[in-house]
Coordinates of C-alpha atoms in Angstrom, one line a residue:
Chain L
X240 CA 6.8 3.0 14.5
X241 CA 5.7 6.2 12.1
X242 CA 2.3 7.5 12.5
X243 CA 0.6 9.0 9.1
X244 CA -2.0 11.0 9.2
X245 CA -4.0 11.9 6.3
X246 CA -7.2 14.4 5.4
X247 CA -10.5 11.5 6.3
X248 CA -12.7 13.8 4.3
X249 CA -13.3 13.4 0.8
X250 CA -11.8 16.8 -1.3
X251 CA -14.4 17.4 -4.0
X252 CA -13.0 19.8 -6.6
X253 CA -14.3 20.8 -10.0
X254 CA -12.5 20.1 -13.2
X255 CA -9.5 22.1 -14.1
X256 CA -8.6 22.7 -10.4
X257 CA -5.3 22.0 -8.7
X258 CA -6.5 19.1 -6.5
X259 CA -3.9 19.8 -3.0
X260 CA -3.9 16.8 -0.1
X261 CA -1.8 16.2 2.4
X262 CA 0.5 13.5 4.1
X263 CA 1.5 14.5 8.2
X264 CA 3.9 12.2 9.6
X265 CA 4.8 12.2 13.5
X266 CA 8.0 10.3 14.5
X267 CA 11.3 10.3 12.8
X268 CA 11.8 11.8 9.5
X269 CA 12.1 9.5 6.5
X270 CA 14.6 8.5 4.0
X271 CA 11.9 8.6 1.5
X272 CA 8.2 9.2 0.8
X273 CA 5.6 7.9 -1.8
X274 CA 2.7 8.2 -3.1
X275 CA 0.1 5.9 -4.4
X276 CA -3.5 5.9 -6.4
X277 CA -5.8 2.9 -5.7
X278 CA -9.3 2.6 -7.3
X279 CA -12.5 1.3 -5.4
X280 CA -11.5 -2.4 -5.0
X281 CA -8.2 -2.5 -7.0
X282 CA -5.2 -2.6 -5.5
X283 CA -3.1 1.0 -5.2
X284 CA -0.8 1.7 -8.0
X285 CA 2.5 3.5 -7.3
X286 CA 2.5 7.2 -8.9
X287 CA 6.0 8.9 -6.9
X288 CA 8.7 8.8 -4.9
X289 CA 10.2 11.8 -2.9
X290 CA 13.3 11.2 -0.7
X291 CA 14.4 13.1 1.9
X292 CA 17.3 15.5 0.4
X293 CA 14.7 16.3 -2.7
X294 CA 12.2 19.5 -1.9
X295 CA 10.2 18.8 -4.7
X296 CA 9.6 16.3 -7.7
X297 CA 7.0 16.3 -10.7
X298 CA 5.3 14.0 -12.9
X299 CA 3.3 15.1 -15.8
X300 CA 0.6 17.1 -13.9
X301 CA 1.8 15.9 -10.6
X302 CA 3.8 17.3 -7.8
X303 CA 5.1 16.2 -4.4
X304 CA 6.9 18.0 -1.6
X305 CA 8.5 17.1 1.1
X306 CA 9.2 19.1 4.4
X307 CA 10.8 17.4 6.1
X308 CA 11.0 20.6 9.5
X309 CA 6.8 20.5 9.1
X310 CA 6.8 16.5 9.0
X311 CA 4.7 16.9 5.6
X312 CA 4.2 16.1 2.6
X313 CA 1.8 17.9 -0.3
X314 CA 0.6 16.4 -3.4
X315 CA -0.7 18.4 -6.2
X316 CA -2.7 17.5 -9.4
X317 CA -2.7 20.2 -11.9
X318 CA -5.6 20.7 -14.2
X319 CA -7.4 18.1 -12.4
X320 CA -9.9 16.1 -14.7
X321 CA -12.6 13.7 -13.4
X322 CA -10.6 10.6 -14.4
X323 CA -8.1 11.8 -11.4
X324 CA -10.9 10.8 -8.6
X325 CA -9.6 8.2 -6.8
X326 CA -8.3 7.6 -2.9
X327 CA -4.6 8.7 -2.8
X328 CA -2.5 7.0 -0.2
X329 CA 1.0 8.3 1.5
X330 CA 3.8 5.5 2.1
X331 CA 6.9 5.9 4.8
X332 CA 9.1 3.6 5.6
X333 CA 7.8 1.2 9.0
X334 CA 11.0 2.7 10.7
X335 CA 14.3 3.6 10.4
X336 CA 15.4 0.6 9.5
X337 CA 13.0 0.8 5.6
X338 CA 12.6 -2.7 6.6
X339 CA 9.0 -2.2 5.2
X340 CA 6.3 0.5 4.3
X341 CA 3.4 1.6 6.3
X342 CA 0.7 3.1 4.5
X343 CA -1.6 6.4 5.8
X344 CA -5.5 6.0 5.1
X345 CA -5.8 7.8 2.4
X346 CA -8.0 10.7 1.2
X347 CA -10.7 10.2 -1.4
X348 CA -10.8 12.7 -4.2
X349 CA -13.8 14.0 -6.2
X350 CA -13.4 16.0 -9.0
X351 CA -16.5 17.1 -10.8
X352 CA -16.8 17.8 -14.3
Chain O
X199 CA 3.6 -8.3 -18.5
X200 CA 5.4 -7.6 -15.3
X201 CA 2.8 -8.6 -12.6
X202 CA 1.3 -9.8 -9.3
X203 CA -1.0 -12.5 -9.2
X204 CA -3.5 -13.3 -6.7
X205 CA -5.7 -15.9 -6.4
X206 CA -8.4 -16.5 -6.0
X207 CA -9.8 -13.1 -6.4
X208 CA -13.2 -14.2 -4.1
X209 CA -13.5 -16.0 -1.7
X210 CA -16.2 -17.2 1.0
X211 CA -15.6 -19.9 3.6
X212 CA -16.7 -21.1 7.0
X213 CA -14.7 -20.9 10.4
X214 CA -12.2 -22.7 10.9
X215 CA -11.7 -24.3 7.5
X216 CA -7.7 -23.8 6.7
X217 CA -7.5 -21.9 3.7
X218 CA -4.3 -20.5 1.4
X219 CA -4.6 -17.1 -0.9
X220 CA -1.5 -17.8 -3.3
X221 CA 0.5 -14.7 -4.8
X222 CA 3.2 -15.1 -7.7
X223 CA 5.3 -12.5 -8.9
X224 CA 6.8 -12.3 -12.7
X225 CA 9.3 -9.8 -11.8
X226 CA 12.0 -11.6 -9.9
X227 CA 11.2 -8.7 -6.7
X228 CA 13.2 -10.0 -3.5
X229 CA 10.7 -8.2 -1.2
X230 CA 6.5 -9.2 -0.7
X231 CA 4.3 -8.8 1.4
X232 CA 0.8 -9.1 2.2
X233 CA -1.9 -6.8 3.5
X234 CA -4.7 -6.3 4.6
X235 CA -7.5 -3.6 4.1
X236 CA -11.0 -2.9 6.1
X237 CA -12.7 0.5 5.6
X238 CA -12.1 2.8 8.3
X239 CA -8.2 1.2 8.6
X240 CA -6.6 1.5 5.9
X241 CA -3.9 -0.7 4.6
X242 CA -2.3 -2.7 7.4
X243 CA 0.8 -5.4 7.1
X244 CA 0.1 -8.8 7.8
X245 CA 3.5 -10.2 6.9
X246 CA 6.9 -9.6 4.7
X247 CA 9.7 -11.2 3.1
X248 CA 13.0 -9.6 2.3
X249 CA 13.9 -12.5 0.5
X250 CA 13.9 -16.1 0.1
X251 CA 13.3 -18.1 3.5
X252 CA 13.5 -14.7 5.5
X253 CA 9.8 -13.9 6.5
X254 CA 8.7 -10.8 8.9
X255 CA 5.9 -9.7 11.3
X256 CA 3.8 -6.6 10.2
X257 CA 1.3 -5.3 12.2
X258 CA -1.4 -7.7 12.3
X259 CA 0.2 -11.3 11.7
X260 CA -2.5 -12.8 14.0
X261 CA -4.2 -15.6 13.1
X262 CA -2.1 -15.8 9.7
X263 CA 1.1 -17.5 8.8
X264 CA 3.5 -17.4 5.6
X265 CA 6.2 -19.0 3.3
X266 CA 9.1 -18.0 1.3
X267 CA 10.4 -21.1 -0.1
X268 CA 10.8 -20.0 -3.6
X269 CA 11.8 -15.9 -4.6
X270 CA 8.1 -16.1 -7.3
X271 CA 5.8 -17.4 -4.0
X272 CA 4.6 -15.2 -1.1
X273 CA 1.3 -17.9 -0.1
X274 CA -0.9 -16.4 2.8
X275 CA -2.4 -19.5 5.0
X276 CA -5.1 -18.8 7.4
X277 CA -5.2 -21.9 10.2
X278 CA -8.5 -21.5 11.1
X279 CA -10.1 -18.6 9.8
X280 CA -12.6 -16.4 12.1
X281 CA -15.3 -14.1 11.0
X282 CA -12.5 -10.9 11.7
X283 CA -10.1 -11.9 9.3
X284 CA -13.2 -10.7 6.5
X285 CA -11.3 -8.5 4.7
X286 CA -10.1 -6.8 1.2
X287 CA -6.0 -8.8 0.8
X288 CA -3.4 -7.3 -1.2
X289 CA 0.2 -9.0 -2.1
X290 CA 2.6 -6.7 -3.3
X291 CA 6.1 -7.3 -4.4
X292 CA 9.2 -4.9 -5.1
X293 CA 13.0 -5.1 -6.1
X294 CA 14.0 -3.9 -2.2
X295 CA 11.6 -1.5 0.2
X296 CA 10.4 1.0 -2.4
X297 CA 7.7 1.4 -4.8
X298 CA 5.1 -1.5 -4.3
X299 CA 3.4 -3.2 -7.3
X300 CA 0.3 -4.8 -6.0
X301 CA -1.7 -7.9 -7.0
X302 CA -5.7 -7.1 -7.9
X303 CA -6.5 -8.2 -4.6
X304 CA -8.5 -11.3 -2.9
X305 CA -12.2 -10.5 -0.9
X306 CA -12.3 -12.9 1.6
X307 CA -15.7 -13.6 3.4
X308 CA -15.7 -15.7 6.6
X309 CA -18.9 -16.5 8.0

């Protein structure tokens, strides 16, 4: 099944900075890709969805892309305000058969006013 | 407001006393499943359904079991609950395997 790896450290970043973290997958390459927010204790809330044929996609001051030759993914906040700290998780499908996701740990971000 | 409910939202019990963590969805999803989350691991699949009366293994069904008799109801049952299984538990719910909406979440203590 996919393995996802995902930056342990927290990113701290100042306000108005493009927050960058990244998503490194290491078996096949998936139909699709997301991304999710989750709070301390809450449960994660979906924020995008990349698929395989699609280089890049934005949302308001969001961005995701997907290479799929470097088994990556990148996710970008724009003009990153202290409301944005949160953990950010990566989503694949379990296998090739997107029977079911499986989630990468996450990496906290820390953006300071 | 399109939703998934957990309940309850604490809980703390003693081993080996059966238990059941219910989760309804408003949004008529075919697909649920539960997980689980500890610090230091991350999300991890317990179980999934990809519809009615079709249930699935994730990666840690251990010590859990599940039922999909109606398309709303994704319940989580622990047998016998062991100190381990003292976690953070999401149920999510979607329309097939895509974006998740999650439930609020249930902290289980087993002492």
């Amino acid at each position: 099944s996919q393995k996802i790896e995902q930056n342990s450290e927290a990113l701290n970043i100042q306000e108005g900075k493009t927050a960058t973290l990244t998503c490194n997958y290491t078996n096949y390459s998936p139909a699709y890709l997301q991304w999710y927010r989750q709070d301390p204790g809450r449960g994660p809330v979906f924020l995008l969805l990349i698929r395989e044929n699609e280089k890049e996609k934005r949302k308001e001051r969001l961005k995701v892309t997907f290479d799929t030759t470097l088994k990556q993914s990148l996710f970008h906040i724009t003009a990153s305000q202290p409301a944005d700290s949160a953990t950010y998780l990566c989503a694949l499908p379990r296998d090739s058969g997107y029977s079911t996701l499986t989630f990468g740990k996450g990496t906290m971000l820390l953006v300071s006013p | 407001e399109a939703q998934v409910t957990q309940n309850p939202r604490y809980l703390i019990t003693v081993t080996g006393k059966k238990l059941t963590v219910t989760c309804s969805q408003n949004m008529n999803h075919e697909y649920m499943s539960w997980y689980r989350q500890d610090p230091g691991l991350g999300l991890r699949q317990i179980y999934y359904s990809m519809n009615v009366e079709v249930t699935d293994k994730g990666d840690v069904p251990e010590g859990y079991k599940v039922s999909r008799k109606e398309k709303r109801n994704f319940p989580l049952i622990l047998e016998s609950p062991s100190p381990n299984q003292t976690s953070l538990y999401f149920c999510a719910s979607s329309l097939s395997p895509g974006p998740l909406h999650f439930g609020n979440g249930t902290r289980l203590t087993v002492t």
